[in-house]
Coordinates of C-alpha atoms in Angstrom, one line a residue:
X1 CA 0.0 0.0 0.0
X2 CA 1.4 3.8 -1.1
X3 CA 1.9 6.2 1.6
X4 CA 0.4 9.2 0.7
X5 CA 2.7 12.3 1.4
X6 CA 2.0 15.2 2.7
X7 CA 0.7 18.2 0.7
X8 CA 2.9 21.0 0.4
X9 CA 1.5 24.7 0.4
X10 CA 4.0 27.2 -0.8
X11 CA 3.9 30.8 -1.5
X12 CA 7.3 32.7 -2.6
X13 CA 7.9 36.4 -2.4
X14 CA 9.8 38.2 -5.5
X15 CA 11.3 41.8 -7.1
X16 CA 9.2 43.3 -9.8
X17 CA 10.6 41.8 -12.8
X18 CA 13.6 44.0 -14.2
X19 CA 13.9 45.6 -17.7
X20 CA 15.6 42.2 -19.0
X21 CA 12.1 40.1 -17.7
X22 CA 14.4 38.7 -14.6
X23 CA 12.6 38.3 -11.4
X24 CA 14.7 37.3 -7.8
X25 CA 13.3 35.5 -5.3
X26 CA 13.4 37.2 -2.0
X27 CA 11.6 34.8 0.3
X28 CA 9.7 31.0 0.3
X29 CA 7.9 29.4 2.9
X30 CA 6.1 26.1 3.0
X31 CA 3.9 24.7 5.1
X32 CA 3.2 20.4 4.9
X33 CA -0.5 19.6 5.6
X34 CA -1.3 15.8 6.3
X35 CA -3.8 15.0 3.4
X36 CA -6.4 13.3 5.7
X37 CA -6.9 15.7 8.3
X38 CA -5.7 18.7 6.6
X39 CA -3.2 20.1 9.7
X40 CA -0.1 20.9 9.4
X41 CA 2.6 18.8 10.3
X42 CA 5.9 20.8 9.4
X43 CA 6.9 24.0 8.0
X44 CA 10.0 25.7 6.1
X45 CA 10.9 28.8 5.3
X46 CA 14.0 31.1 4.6
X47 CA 15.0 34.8 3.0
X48 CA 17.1 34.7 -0.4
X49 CA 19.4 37.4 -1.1
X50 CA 18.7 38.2 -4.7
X51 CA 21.3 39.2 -7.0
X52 CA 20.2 42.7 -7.5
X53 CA 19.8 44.3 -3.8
X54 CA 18.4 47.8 -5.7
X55 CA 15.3 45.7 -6.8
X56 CA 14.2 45.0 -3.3
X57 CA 11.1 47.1 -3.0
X58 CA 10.5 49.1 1.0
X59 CA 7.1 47.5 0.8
X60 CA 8.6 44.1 1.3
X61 CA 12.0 44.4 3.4
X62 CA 10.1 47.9 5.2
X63 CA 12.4 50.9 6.2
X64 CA 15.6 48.8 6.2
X65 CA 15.4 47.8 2.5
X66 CA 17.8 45.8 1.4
X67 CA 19.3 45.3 4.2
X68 CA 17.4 42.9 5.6
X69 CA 18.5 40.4 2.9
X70 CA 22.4 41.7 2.5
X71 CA 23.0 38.9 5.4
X72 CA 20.0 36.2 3.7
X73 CA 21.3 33.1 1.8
X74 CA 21.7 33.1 -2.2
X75 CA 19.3 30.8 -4.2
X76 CA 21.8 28.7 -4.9
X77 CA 22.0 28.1 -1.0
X78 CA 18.8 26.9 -0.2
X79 CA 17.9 25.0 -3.6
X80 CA 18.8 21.6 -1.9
X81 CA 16.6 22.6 1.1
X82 CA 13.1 23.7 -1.1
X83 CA 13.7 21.1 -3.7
X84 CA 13.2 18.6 -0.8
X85 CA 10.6 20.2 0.6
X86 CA 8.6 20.4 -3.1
X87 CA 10.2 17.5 -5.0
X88 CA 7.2 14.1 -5.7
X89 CA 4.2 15.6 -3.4
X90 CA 1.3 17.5 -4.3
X91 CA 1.8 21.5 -4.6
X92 CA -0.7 24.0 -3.5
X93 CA -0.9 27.5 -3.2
X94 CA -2.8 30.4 -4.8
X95 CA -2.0 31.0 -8.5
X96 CA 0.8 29.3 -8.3
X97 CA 0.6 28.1 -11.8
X98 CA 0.6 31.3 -13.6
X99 CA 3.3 32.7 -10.8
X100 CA 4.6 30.6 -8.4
X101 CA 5.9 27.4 -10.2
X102 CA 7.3 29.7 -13.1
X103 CA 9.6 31.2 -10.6
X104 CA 10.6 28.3 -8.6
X105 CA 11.7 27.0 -12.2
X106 CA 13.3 29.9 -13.4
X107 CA 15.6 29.9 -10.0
X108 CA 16.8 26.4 -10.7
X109 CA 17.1 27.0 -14.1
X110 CA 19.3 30.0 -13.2
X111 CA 21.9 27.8 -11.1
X112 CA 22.2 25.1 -13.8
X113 CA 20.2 22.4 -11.2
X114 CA 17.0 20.7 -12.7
X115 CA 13.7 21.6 -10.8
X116 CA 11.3 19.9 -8.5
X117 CA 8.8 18.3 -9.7
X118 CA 5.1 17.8 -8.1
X119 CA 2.9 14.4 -7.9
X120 CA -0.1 16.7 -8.5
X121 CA -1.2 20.4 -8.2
X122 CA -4.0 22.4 -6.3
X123 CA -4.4 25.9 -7.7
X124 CA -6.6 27.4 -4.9
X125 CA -7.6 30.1 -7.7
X126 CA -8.9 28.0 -10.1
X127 CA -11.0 25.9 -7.7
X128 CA -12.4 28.5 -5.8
X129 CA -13.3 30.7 -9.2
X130 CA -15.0 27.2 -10.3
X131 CA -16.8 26.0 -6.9
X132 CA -17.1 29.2 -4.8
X133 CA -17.3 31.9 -7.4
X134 CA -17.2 35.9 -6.5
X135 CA -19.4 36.5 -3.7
X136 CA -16.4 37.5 -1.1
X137 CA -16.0 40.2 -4.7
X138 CA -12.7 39.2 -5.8
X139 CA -10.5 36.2 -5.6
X140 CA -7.5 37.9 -4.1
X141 CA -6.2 35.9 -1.1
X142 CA -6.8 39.5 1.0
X143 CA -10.3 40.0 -0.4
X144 CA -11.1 36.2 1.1
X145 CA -9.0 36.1 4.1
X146 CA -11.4 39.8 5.0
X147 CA -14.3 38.0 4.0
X148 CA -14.0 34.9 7.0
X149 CA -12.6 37.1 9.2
X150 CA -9.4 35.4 9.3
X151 CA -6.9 38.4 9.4
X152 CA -5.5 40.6 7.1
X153 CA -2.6 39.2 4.8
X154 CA 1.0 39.9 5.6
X155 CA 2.4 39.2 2.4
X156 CA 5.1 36.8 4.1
X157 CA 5.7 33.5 2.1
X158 CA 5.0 31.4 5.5
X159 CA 2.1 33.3 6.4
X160 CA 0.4 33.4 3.6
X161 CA 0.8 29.8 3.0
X162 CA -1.1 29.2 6.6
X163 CA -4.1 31.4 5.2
X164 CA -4.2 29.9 1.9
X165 CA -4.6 26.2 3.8
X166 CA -7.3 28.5 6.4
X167 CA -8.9 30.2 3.2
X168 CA -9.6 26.9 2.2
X169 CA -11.3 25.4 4.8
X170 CA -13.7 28.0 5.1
X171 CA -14.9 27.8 1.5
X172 CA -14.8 23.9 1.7
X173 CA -17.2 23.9 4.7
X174 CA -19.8 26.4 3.2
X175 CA -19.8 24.6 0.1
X176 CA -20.7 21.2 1.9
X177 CA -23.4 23.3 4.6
X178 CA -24.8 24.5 0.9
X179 CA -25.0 21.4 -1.1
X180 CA -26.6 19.4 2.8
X181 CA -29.1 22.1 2.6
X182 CA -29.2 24.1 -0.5
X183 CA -32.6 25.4 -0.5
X184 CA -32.2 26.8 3.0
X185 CA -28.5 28.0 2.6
X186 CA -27.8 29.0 -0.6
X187 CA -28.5 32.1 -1.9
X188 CA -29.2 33.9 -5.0
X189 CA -25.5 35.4 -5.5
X190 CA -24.3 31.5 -4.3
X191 CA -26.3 30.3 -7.1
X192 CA -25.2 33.1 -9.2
X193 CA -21.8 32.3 -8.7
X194 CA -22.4 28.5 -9.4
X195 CA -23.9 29.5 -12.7
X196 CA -20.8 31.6 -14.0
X197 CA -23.4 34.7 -13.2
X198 CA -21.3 35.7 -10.1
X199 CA -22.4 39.4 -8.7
X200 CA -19.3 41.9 -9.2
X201 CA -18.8 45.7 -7.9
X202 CA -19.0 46.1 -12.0
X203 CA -22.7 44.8 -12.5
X204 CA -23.9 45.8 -9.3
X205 CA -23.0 49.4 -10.0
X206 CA -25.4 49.4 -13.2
X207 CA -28.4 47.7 -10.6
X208 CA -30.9 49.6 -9.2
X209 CA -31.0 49.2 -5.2
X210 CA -34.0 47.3 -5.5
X211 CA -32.2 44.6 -7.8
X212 CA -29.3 44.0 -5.6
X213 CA -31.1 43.7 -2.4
X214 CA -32.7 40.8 -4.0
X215 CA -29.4 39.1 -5.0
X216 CA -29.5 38.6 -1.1
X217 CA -32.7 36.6 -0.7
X218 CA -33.0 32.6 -0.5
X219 CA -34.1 30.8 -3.3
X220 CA -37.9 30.1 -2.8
X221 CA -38.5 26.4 -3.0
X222 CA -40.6 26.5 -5.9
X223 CA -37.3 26.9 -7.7
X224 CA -35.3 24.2 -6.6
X225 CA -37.6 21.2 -5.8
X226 CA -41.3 19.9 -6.0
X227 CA -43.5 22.0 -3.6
X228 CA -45.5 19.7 -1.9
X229 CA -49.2 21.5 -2.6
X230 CA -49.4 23.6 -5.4
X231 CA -52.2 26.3 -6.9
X232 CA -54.4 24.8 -9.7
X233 CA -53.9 27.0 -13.1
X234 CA -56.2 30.2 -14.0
X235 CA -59.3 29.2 -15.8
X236 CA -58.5 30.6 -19.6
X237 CA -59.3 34.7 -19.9
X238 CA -62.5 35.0 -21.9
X239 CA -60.8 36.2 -25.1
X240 CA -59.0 32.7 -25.2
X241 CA -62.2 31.0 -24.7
X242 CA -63.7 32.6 -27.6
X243 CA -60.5 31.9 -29.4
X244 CA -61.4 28.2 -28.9
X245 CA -64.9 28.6 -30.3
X246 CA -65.2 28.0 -34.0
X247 CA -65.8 31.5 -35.8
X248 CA -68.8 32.1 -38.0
X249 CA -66.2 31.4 -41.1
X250 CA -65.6 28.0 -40.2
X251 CA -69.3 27.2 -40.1
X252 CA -71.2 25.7 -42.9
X253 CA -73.7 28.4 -44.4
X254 CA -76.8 28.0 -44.3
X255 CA -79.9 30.1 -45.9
X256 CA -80.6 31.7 -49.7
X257 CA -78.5 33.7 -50.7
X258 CA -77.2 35.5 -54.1
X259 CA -73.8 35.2 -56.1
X260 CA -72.4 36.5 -58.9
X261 CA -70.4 35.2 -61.8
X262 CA -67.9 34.0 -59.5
X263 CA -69.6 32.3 -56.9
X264 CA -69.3 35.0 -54.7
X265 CA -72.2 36.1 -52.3
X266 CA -73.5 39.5 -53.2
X267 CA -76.6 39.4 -51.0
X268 CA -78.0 38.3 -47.8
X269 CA -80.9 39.5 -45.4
X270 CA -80.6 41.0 -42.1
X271 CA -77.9 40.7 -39.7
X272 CA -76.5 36.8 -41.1
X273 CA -75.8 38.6 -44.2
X274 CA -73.5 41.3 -42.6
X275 CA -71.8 38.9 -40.2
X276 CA -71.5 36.6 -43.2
X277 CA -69.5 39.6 -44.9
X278 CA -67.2 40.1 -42.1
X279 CA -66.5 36.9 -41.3
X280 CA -65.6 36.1 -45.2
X281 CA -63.1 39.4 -45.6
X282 CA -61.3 38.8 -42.1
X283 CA -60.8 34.6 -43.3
X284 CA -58.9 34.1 -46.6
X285 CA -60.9 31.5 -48.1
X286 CA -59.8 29.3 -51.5
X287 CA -62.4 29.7 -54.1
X288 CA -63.4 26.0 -55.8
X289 CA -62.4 24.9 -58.9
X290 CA -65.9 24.4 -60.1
X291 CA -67.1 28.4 -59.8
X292 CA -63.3 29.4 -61.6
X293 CA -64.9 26.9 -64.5
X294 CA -68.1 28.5 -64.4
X295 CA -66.4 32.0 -64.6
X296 CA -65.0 31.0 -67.8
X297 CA -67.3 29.6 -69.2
X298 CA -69.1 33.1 -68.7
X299 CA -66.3 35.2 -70.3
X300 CA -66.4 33.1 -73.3
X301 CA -70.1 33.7 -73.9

């Protein structure tokens, strides 16, 4: 029987990306989570001195700049150290696809040492956007971290690692409350969300008041399941009911009347005649093929 190792959230921490396209790695941290109980179980983390100290920004190293990594390990370093920690278990993290993983790679690639590689990958970005949609309005790790009231993101590798695995949970735990009970628990922007139709500060600007309050509501039964008593339908409106009655054109007519060379009634008393005459210029009728003979027949005389 396979062990099953542990899963392995990462974040990493870089300079903006120089004129040549090179970004440095500044910090990684790691967290392992035991796949069955989802707790952590061991952590790593370290600074990296980048080659470039100018590019460290005061946002991340704060009023000491680059100082703070002038006494930090190179890359080259701590490779050893993170490919162990990465190398053969699952990687997760949020968007580490599009950023993450790109830049672990392009590190080793930089020292000429072949990367880690993962058994499988959780992009917490892509499975939230697909299972929990926009309701927190964004899917920024800060945006969702505010919205469970975990705390407000530090933008430290190890720390944010901890509230990605946090982040997580939350979502996971609505999502199965929802689906136990979803008429009771899920609500219009949920669904919304479910549907690809998730509420943003863009669409919800171009709603009147009314309209977005009633994003908030629950679902009324009636939408999701069989309602166990139900109202019998309308009787039809009266103009439906005389649409259903046949009209004077569709009965046979009765009574002398007069025609002309074309078979056509020219004359009728009282009040059949002139309902006889509407009803035979509102329905297009086809004339036989007998009185289109007998027309003929009168043109040649």
């Amino acid at each position: 029987m396979t062990t099953m190792r542990e899963i392995v959230f990462f974040d990493v921490e870089t300079t903006a990306p120089s004129a040549t396209g090179r970004w440095w790695l500044l910090e990684f941290g790691a967290i392992l989570v035991c796949p069955r109980k989802l707790v952590e179980v061991g952590s790593y983390d370290t600074l990296i001195r980048p080659g470039d100290l100018s590019a460290v920004s005061r946002r991340f190293a704060g009023a000491d700049g680059a100082d703070a990594f002038r006494d930090a390990p190179p890359f080259e370093d701590v490779a050893a150290d993170i490919f162990d920690v990465l190398d053969g278990r699952v990687w997760a993290g949020h968007n580490i696809q599009r950023f993450d993983c790109p830049r672990i790679r392009e590190a080793f690639a930089a020292i000429g040492r072949p990367a880690p590689e993962p058994a499988g990958m959780i992009d917490s970005l892509n499975v939230l956007a697909h299972e929990f949609g926009r309701r927190a309005g964004d899917l920024k790790m800060a945006t969702l971290a505010s919205y469970f009231g975990i705390g407000k993101q530090k933008h430290r590798s190890l720390d944010d690692a901890r509230m990605n695995l946090e982040v997580l949970k939350h979502c996971a735990t609505v999502l199965l409350l929802e689906s136990s009970l979803p008429d009771v628990l899920r609500s219009e922007s949920a669904a919304a969300a479910y549907s690809g139709g998730a509420m943003t500060r863009r669409r919800a600007h171009h709603l009147t008041p009314a309209t977005v309050t009633s994003t908030t509501t629950p679902i009324s039964k009636s939408r999701t399941s069989k309602p166990r008593s139900f109202t019998p339908a309308p009787a039809p409106a009266p103009a439906a009911a005389e649409a259903a009655t046949p009209s004077a054109a569709t009965q046979k007519i009765s009574g002398p009347c007069k025609r002309d060379s074309l078979g056509k009634v020219v004359g009728r008393a009282g009040k059949e005649a002139l309902s006889t005459k509407r009803a035979t210029t509102a329905t297009a009728t086809t004339t036989p093929f007998h009185m289109i003979l007998r027309h003929s027949r009168a043109i040649l005389r």
